[in-house]
Short mmCIF file of C-alpha atoms in Angstrom, two decimals:
data_model
loop_
_atom_site.label_atom_id
_atom_site.label_comp_id
_atom_site.label_asym_id
_atom_site.label_seq_id
_atom_site.Cartn_x
_atom_site.Cartn_y
_atom_site.Cartn_z
CA GLU T 1 -7.91 38.57 39.52
CA ILE T 2 -6.14 37.04 42.51
CA LEU T 3 -6.91 40.08 44.64
CA THR T 4 -10.59 40.06 43.72
CA ALA T 5 -11.09 36.31 44.07
CA ALA T 6 -11.66 36.30 47.85
CA PRO T 7 -13.43 39.49 48.92
CA ASN T 8 -14.22 38.18 52.44
CA ILE T 9 -10.68 37.46 53.61
CA SER T 10 -9.79 38.69 57.11
CA LEU T 11 -5.99 38.56 56.83
CA LEU T 12 -3.97 40.16 54.02
CA ASN T 13 -0.20 39.74 54.06
CA LEU T 14 1.72 41.56 51.32
CA ARG T 15 5.01 41.68 53.30
CA GLY T 16 8.20 41.75 51.27
CA ASN T 17 6.67 42.56 47.89
CA LYS T 18 7.93 45.37 45.67
CA PHE T 19 4.77 47.37 45.10
CA LEU T 20 5.36 51.05 44.40
CA LYS T 21 1.72 51.74 45.18
CA LEU T 22 -0.76 49.62 47.05
CA PRO T 23 -3.12 47.78 44.66
CA LYS T 24 -6.47 49.57 44.65
CA GLU T 25 -8.25 46.23 44.78
CA ILE T 26 -7.26 45.63 48.40
CA PHE T 27 -9.38 48.54 49.52
CA ASN T 28 -12.49 46.52 48.65
CA TYR T 29 -11.72 44.04 51.44
CA SER T 30 -13.97 45.37 54.19
CA GLU T 31 -13.57 42.21 56.30
CA ILE T 32 -9.80 42.56 56.80
CA GLU T 33 -8.75 42.40 60.45
CA GLU T 34 -5.02 41.90 59.98
CA LEU T 35 -3.14 43.95 57.38
CA ASP T 36 0.58 43.53 56.67
CA ILE T 37 1.93 45.91 54.04
CA SER T 38 5.55 45.83 55.18
CA MET T 39 7.55 46.90 52.14
CA ASP T 40 10.43 49.31 51.57
CA SER T 41 9.35 50.08 48.01
CA LEU T 42 6.06 51.93 48.69
CA LYS T 43 5.87 55.46 47.35
CA ASP T 44 2.36 56.33 48.56
CA VAL T 45 2.93 56.01 52.34
CA GLU T 46 1.81 59.57 53.09
CA GLU T 47 -1.19 59.24 50.82
CA PHE T 48 -2.27 56.07 52.66
CA PHE T 49 -2.55 57.96 55.96
CA ILE T 50 -3.56 61.45 54.83
CA ASP T 51 -6.36 60.18 52.59
CA ARG T 52 -7.46 57.71 55.31
CA LYS T 53 -7.36 54.77 52.92
CA PHE T 54 -7.34 52.47 55.94
CA ASP T 55 -11.02 53.39 56.44
CA SER T 56 -11.69 50.60 53.96
CA PHE T 57 -10.89 48.18 56.81
CA PRO T 58 -13.36 48.94 59.63
CA LYS T 59 -12.53 45.71 61.49
CA LEU T 60 -8.77 46.26 61.49
CA HIS T 61 -6.98 45.29 64.73
CA THR T 62 -3.50 44.33 63.47
CA PHE T 63 -1.51 46.83 61.43
CA LYS T 64 2.00 46.11 60.14
CA MET T 65 3.91 48.55 57.97
CA ALA T 66 7.55 47.69 58.70
CA HIS T 67 10.29 49.04 56.41
CA ALA T 68 8.00 51.77 55.07
CA LYS T 69 9.55 55.24 54.92
CA ILE T 70 7.37 56.81 57.61
CA LYS T 71 10.10 58.71 59.50
CA ASN T 72 7.65 61.22 61.05
CA PRO T 73 5.22 59.68 63.58
CA LYS T 74 2.72 62.48 62.91
CA LEU T 75 1.70 60.55 59.81
CA LEU T 76 0.15 57.92 62.08
CA VAL T 77 -2.25 60.33 63.81
CA PRO T 78 -5.24 59.65 61.48
CA LEU T 79 -4.97 55.91 62.20
CA LEU T 80 -4.17 55.95 65.91
CA LYS T 81 -6.17 58.91 67.21
CA ARG T 82 -9.92 58.94 67.83
CA ASN T 83 -11.99 60.31 64.95
CA LYS T 84 -15.67 61.31 64.97
CA ASP T 85 -16.40 58.90 62.12
CA ARG T 86 -14.34 55.88 63.09
CA PHE T 87 -11.83 54.69 65.69
CA TYR T 88 -9.45 51.75 65.39
CA ASN T 89 -8.62 49.97 68.63
CA LEU T 90 -5.53 48.12 67.47
CA LYS T 91 -3.95 45.15 69.22
CA THR T 92 -0.73 44.92 67.20
CA ILE T 93 1.30 47.73 65.61
CA ASP T 94 4.48 46.92 63.69
CA LEU T 95 6.63 49.92 62.72
CA ASN T 96 9.96 48.13 62.58
CA PHE T 97 12.74 49.69 60.46
CA CYS T 98 10.68 52.74 59.45
CA GLY T 99 13.46 55.31 59.87
CA LEU T 100 11.96 56.89 62.99
CA ASP T 101 14.63 58.95 64.74
CA SER T 102 12.52 60.47 67.51
CA LEU T 103 9.13 60.24 69.18
CA ASP T 104 9.61 63.40 71.25
CA GLU T 105 7.01 65.39 69.31
CA GLN T 106 4.37 62.66 69.60
CA PRO T 107 4.93 60.84 72.93
CA ASP T 108 1.15 60.30 73.23
CA ILE T 109 0.73 58.88 69.72
CA PHE T 110 -0.41 55.49 71.15
CA GLU T 111 -2.32 56.86 74.15
CA GLU T 112 -5.83 56.09 72.84
CA GLN T 113 -5.01 52.47 71.95
CA GLU T 114 -6.48 50.87 75.07
CA GLY T 115 -6.38 47.32 73.73
CA LEU T 116 -2.81 47.48 72.42
CA LYS T 117 -0.88 44.25 73.15
CA GLN T 118 2.14 44.32 70.86
CA LEU T 119 4.13 47.40 69.82
CA TYR T 120 7.16 46.90 67.60
CA LEU T 121 9.58 49.81 67.07
CA ARG T 122 12.58 47.63 66.31
CA GLY T 123 15.40 48.76 64.04
CA ASN T 124 14.74 52.48 63.99
CA ILE T 125 17.32 55.13 64.84
CA ILE T 126 15.84 56.48 68.06
CA VAL T 127 18.42 57.84 70.52
CA GLN T 128 16.43 59.54 73.30
CA SER T 129 14.14 57.51 75.54
CA PRO T 130 10.65 58.26 74.14
CA ASN T 131 8.73 58.22 77.45
CA LEU T 132 5.70 56.91 75.58
CA LYS T 133 2.35 57.69 77.11
CA LEU T 134 0.23 54.59 76.66
CA HIS T 135 -3.40 54.23 77.68
CA PRO T 136 -3.57 53.91 81.52
CA SER T 137 -5.32 50.54 81.07
CA ALA T 138 -2.99 49.30 78.33
CA LYS T 139 -1.11 46.11 79.19
CA LEU T 140 1.34 45.26 76.43
CA ASP T 141 2.66 41.74 76.02
CA ILE T 142 5.75 43.16 74.32
CA LEU T 143 7.35 46.54 73.69
CA ASP T 144 10.15 45.98 71.20
CA MET T 145 12.74 48.81 71.20
CA SER T 146 15.65 46.66 70.03
CA TYR T 147 18.16 47.68 67.35
CA ASN T 148 17.95 51.40 68.08
CA ASN T 149 20.58 53.75 69.51
CA PHE T 150 19.51 53.98 73.15
CA THR T 151 22.17 54.54 75.81
CA TYR T 152 19.72 54.50 78.74
CA PRO T 153 17.16 51.74 79.33
CA GLY T 154 14.71 53.78 81.42
CA ASP T 155 11.90 56.18 80.56
CA MET T 156 10.56 53.99 77.79
CA ILE T 157 6.96 54.64 78.89
CA SER T 158 5.29 57.15 81.22
CA GLU T 159 1.89 55.43 81.41
CA GLY T 160 0.56 51.91 80.92
CA GLN T 161 2.32 48.58 81.53
CA VAL T 162 4.30 46.00 79.60
CA LYS T 163 5.09 42.33 80.11
CA TYR T 164 8.32 42.08 78.12
CA LEU T 165 10.61 45.00 77.27
CA ASP T 166 13.13 44.25 74.53
CA MET T 167 16.11 46.63 74.66
CA SER T 168 18.57 44.28 72.98
CA THR T 169 21.18 45.51 70.51
CA ASN T 170 21.41 49.11 71.68
CA ASN T 171 24.23 51.09 73.30
CA VAL T 172 23.32 50.75 76.98
CA THR T 173 26.42 50.71 79.21
CA ASP T 174 25.12 51.37 82.72
CA TRP T 175 22.56 53.23 84.82
CA SER T 176 22.45 54.42 88.43
CA ASN T 177 18.72 54.74 89.11
CA LYS T 178 17.46 51.86 91.26
CA ASP T 179 13.86 52.86 90.42
CA ILE T 180 14.46 52.76 86.69
CA TRP T 181 11.62 50.28 86.11
CA ARG T 182 9.03 52.39 87.93
CA LEU T 183 6.77 55.19 86.74
CA GLY T 184 7.47 58.24 88.85
CA HIS T 185 9.39 55.96 91.27
CA ASN T 186 6.06 54.46 92.29
CA LYS T 187 4.14 52.15 89.99
CA LEU T 188 6.01 49.35 88.23
CA ILE T 189 5.87 49.54 84.44
CA PHE T 190 5.47 45.76 84.32
CA ASN T 191 2.42 43.53 84.59
CA ARG T 192 2.59 39.76 85.10
CA THR T 193 6.04 38.52 83.98
CA LYS T 194 8.63 41.26 84.42
CA THR T 195 11.36 40.71 81.84
CA VAL T 196 13.90 43.06 80.27
CA ASN T 197 16.14 41.99 77.41
CA LEU T 198 19.46 43.88 77.59
CA SER T 199 21.47 41.44 75.50
CA ILE T 200 24.01 42.64 72.93
CA ASN T 201 24.54 46.06 74.50
CA THR T 202 27.78 47.48 75.91
CA ILE T 203 27.38 46.52 79.58
CA PRO T 204 30.79 45.61 81.12
CA VAL T 205 29.60 44.82 84.68
CA VAL T 206 26.56 45.01 86.94
CA THR T 207 27.19 47.62 89.63
CA ASN T 208 25.47 47.82 93.01
CA GLU T 209 22.94 50.37 91.74
CA MET T 210 22.18 48.31 88.65
CA GLY T 211 21.78 45.20 90.80
CA LEU T 212 19.29 46.96 93.10
CA SER T 213 17.15 47.98 90.13
CA LEU T 214 17.17 44.45 88.70
CA ARG T 215 15.58 43.12 91.91
CA GLU T 216 12.30 44.50 90.55
CA LEU T 217 12.39 41.98 87.70
CA GLU T 218 11.71 38.32 87.30
CA ALA T 219 14.18 37.88 84.43
CA VAL T 220 16.92 39.86 82.70
CA ASP T 221 18.84 38.85 79.58
CA LEU T 222 22.46 40.08 79.66
CA GLY T 223 23.79 37.84 76.92
CA ASP T 224 26.60 38.88 74.59
CA ASN T 225 27.65 41.95 76.51
CA PRO T 226 31.39 42.75 76.66
CA ILE T 227 31.96 41.62 80.26
CA ASP T 228 35.15 43.30 81.47
CA CYS T 229 36.82 41.37 84.27
CA SER T 230 39.37 44.17 84.79
CA ASN T 231 36.66 46.75 85.48
CA CYS T 232 36.98 48.30 88.93
CA SER T 233 33.33 47.43 89.65
CA MET T 234 33.96 43.72 89.03
CA PRO T 235 33.80 42.86 92.79
CA GLN T 236 30.28 44.34 92.83
CA PHE T 237 29.35 42.18 89.85
CA LYS T 238 30.74 39.04 91.55
CA ASP T 239 28.79 39.83 94.75
CA TRP T 240 25.59 40.39 92.77
CA LEU T 241 25.95 37.08 90.94
CA HIS T 242 26.60 35.26 94.20
CA THR T 243 23.56 36.88 95.84
CA VAL T 244 21.24 36.09 92.93
CA ASN T 245 22.44 32.50 92.57
CA ASN T 246 22.03 31.78 96.28
CA ALA T 247 18.76 33.59 96.86
CA SER T 248 15.69 31.70 98.01
CA GLU T 249 12.64 31.60 95.76
CA PRO T 250 11.45 33.66 94.09
CA ARG T 251 14.74 34.70 92.55
CA LEU T 252 15.78 36.75 89.56
CA LYS T 253 16.37 34.61 86.51
CA ILE T 254 19.51 35.58 84.58
CA LEU T 255 19.40 34.77 80.87
CA PHE T 256 22.00 34.56 78.14
CA LEU T 257 20.22 35.02 74.80
CA ASN T 258 17.02 33.52 76.29
CA ASP T 259 18.81 30.59 77.99
CA PRO T 260 19.15 30.48 81.81
CA ILE T 261 22.69 31.03 83.08
CA ASP T 262 24.41 31.47 86.45
CA ASP T 263 27.78 32.86 85.35
CA PHE T 264 29.47 34.82 82.57
CA TYR T 265 32.69 34.38 80.66
CA CYS T 266 35.14 37.29 80.71
CA MET T 267 35.37 39.04 77.36
CA ARG T 268 38.02 41.49 78.56
CA PRO T 269 40.92 41.65 79.10
CA THR T 270 42.14 39.47 76.26
CA SER T 271 44.16 37.24 78.58
CA ALA T 272 41.05 36.39 80.63
CA ARG T 273 39.00 35.71 77.50
CA GLU T 274 41.64 33.42 76.00
CA ALA T 275 41.85 31.51 79.30
CA ASN T 276 38.03 31.08 79.35
CA GLN T 277 37.85 32.62 82.79
CA LYS T 278 34.49 33.27 84.43
CA VAL T 279 33.29 36.15 86.56
CA SER T 280 32.59 34.05 89.64
CA THR T 281 36.04 32.44 89.76
CA ILE T 282 38.46 35.03 88.42
CA GLU T 283 41.01 36.44 90.85
CA PHE T 284 40.41 40.16 90.60
CA ASP T 285 43.46 42.42 90.85
CA ASN T 286 42.36 45.74 92.31
CA THR T 287 45.83 47.34 92.20
CA PRO T 288 45.05 49.53 89.15
CA CYS T 289 41.88 50.72 90.92
CA LEU T 290 43.60 51.90 94.12
CA GLU T 291 43.89 55.62 94.56
CA LYS T 292 47.47 56.58 93.85
CA PRO T 293 49.33 58.90 96.28
CA PRO T 294 49.90 62.40 94.93
CA ASN T 295 53.02 62.83 92.86
CA LEU T 296 55.04 65.46 94.74
CA VAL T 297 57.13 66.18 91.67
CA LEU T 298 54.00 67.06 89.73
CA LEU T 299 52.30 68.68 92.70
CA ILE T 300 55.16 71.09 93.37
CA GLY T 301 57.15 71.04 90.15
CA VAL T 302 54.32 71.99 87.80
CA PRO T 303 53.35 75.22 89.66
CA LEU T 304 57.01 76.21 90.06
CA ALA T 305 57.70 75.52 86.40
CA SER T 306 54.66 77.59 85.48
CA ILE T 307 55.82 80.51 87.62
CA ALA T 308 59.35 80.29 86.18
CA SER T 309 57.98 80.18 82.64
CA LEU T 310 55.80 83.21 83.35
CA MET T 311 58.72 85.16 84.79
CA LEU T 312 60.91 84.22 81.82
CA LEU T 313 58.19 85.35 79.43
CA MET T 314 57.85 88.66 81.28
CA TRP T 315 61.65 89.16 81.15
CA VAL T 316 61.70 88.46 77.39
CA ILE T 317 58.86 90.93 76.81
CA LEU T 318 60.50 93.61 78.96
CA TYR T 319 63.86 93.11 77.20
CA ALA T 320 62.28 93.29 73.76
CA TYR T 321 60.49 96.50 74.68
CA ARG T 322 63.11 97.88 77.08
CA TYR T 323 63.40 101.23 75.30
CA GLU T 324 59.65 101.70 75.18
CA ALA T 325 59.38 100.70 78.85
CA THR T 326 62.12 103.15 79.84
CA TYR T 327 60.42 105.87 77.86
CA LEU T 328 57.08 105.13 79.46
CA MET T 329 58.59 105.30 82.95
CA HIS T 330 60.21 108.65 82.17
CA LEU T 331 57.00 109.91 80.63
CA LEU T 332 55.08 109.08 83.79
CA LYS T 333 57.80 110.73 85.85
CA ILE T 334 57.57 113.86 83.69
CA ARG T 335 53.79 114.00 83.97
CA LYS T 336 54.11 113.77 87.75
CA GLY T 337 56.87 116.44 87.78
CA MET T 338 54.81 118.76 85.57
CA LYS T 339 51.85 118.33 87.91
CA ASP T 340 54.07 119.13 90.91
CA ALA T 341 55.51 122.16 89.07
CA SER T 342 52.15 123.62 88.06
CA GLY T 343 52.34 126.04 91.01
CA LYS T 344 55.78 127.48 90.15
CA SER T 345 56.22 131.20 89.55
CA ASP T 346 58.25 132.58 86.63
CA GLY T 347 61.20 133.25 88.93
CA ASP T 348 61.42 129.61 89.85
CA TYR T 349 62.45 128.53 86.33
CA LYS T 350 66.08 128.32 85.23
CA TYR T 351 65.28 128.77 81.51
CA ASP T 352 62.67 130.64 79.55
CA ALA T 353 62.41 127.84 76.98
CA PHE T 354 63.78 124.42 76.13
CA VAL T 355 64.54 124.05 72.41
CA CYS T 356 63.57 120.67 70.97
CA TYR T 357 65.18 120.10 67.55
CA ASN T 358 66.88 117.56 65.32
CA GLY T 359 70.67 117.68 64.86
CA SER T 360 70.27 118.30 61.11
CA ASP T 361 68.55 121.60 61.93
CA ARG T 362 71.46 122.77 64.14
CA THR T 363 72.57 125.50 61.70
CA PHE T 364 69.18 127.21 61.91
CA VAL T 365 68.92 126.86 65.69
CA VAL T 366 72.46 128.05 66.52
CA GLY T 367 72.82 130.56 63.69
CA GLU T 368 69.37 132.20 63.70
CA LEU T 369 67.01 131.13 66.48
CA LEU T 370 69.49 131.35 69.38
CA PRO T 371 70.96 134.85 68.53
CA THR T 372 67.52 136.29 67.82
CA LEU T 373 66.00 135.24 71.15
CA GLU T 374 68.98 135.43 73.51
CA ASN T 375 70.51 138.67 72.04
CA GLY T 376 67.21 140.38 71.38
CA PRO T 377 65.64 143.06 73.53
CA GLU T 378 63.93 140.51 75.84
CA LYS T 379 67.17 138.57 76.45
CA TYR T 380 65.46 135.15 76.70
CA LYS T 381 67.52 132.35 78.18
CA LEU T 382 67.27 129.14 76.12
CA CYS T 383 68.23 125.55 76.96
CA LEU T 384 69.98 123.57 74.16
CA HIS T 385 70.95 120.00 74.74
CA GLU T 386 74.35 120.32 73.10
CA ARG T 387 75.24 123.33 75.20
CA ASP T 388 73.43 123.06 78.52
CA PHE T 389 73.04 119.33 79.23
CA PRO T 390 75.53 118.15 81.89
CA LEU T 391 77.92 115.45 80.76
CA GLY T 392 77.71 111.95 82.20
CA SER T 393 73.92 111.86 82.74
CA PHE T 394 71.32 109.84 80.82
CA ILE T 395 69.87 111.84 77.97
CA THR T 396 66.32 111.02 79.07
CA HIS T 397 67.10 112.39 82.54
CA ASN T 398 68.58 115.55 81.01
CA ILE T 399 65.49 116.06 78.82
CA ILE T 400 63.14 115.65 81.77
CA GLU T 401 65.17 118.06 83.94
CA ALA T 402 65.45 120.62 81.13
CA MET T 403 61.69 120.62 80.53
CA GLN T 404 60.90 120.86 84.22
CA ASN T 405 63.27 123.84 84.54
CA SER T 406 61.86 125.68 81.49
CA ARG T 407 58.73 127.84 81.34
CA PHE T 408 58.08 126.86 77.70
CA THR T 409 59.23 124.41 75.05
CA ILE T 410 60.10 125.47 71.51
CA VAL T 411 59.74 122.72 68.88
CA VAL T 412 61.62 123.18 65.59
CA LEU T 413 59.25 121.08 63.46
CA THR T 414 60.91 119.88 60.23
CA ASP T 415 60.95 116.69 58.15
CA SER T 416 64.12 115.65 59.95
CA PHE T 417 62.39 116.16 63.29
CA VAL T 418 59.42 113.98 62.33
CA GLN T 419 61.69 111.14 61.19
CA SER T 420 63.63 111.06 64.48
CA GLN T 421 62.34 108.68 67.22
CA TRP T 422 63.94 110.73 69.99
CA CYS T 423 62.34 113.90 68.69
CA LYS T 424 58.96 112.18 68.59
CA TRP T 425 59.40 111.13 72.22
CA GLU T 426 60.38 114.65 73.20
CA LEU T 427 57.27 115.93 71.40
CA ASP T 428 55.08 113.43 73.26
CA ILE T 429 56.56 114.62 76.55
#
């Protein structure tokens, strides 16, 4: 009954109620110009846009839907984009705390709103600068991007102009672009009063580059930032403050939470904060900022220690694998000797065959193999390590020399042979 009692109302404010669905009676109010349905309880948000329920309000110029679970800006297309049946030229759009995390997919979502004056995107979770493309003729009184997660204050818009840009309560620390407030480094993004609110961010000082960019403005609010009076750029901050405070009109107005100010209290280090010291009067100690001479101990000692460690590691590896390394060296030597001996004639060899066998097979070698071959009709001359190797030489050297001086090699292949490491090496050779 209440909702049907005044069918000609032009302003309907249902902000803060707990409706799960919008009352159907409100869609009979064709005279509504300002609609505020800011509630976090609504379940039919998508239905409101997809079914174009806002078409019930042909005179609408102020739309507020803060705290609604919109999340995806594509939902807004039916309301904000031109339609063949109806187009809404809105002056105020309030999408505060709607869970928007990005506008990258719809940077031109507000482009057709030529008469837009107030755009509120406060309290969302946007990280990347949206680079919003507004209507070229749009001149916003306020663009509210506060309470988001921005780390860079530039690239908020790529077209259009604003009067007041609110970037308070974000994570902006610094920037180095002196043309940050210009579109394509040419046209200023501001019309009339040029004010940026950067209060309650994480700005420790104003550097030279930041100071140059702020010359484009008429006012900047830097209140409640963690001013660090031990920062190495503090002298630049002091010089900037002095220049601004002593400039002739017109001059940049510095604000602290909307109140004019000409100095800042140090918030860091703790000693400066507890002493209520100010930026303009603090004695800055630049000793920690001076470039320290190179530490010769580190400069020379570290490379030498690294080389020594590498050499020690190589020695440990070589010692651990000394037998394998020795074997490998002899194997390479044998391969080279065999290549050099490939042109030998039969008369150049001392033995007909070198016998490679395990000691446990000695009875067979000495008792059967040796008499059969050496006392047979061919009278072959064999080389046995226990009989023909010279005393006092390394066994590996004797094996290499015996093989190089033999036309063939006879391998007595038994289980004992396979289980012997030396026999395996001889077989590899």
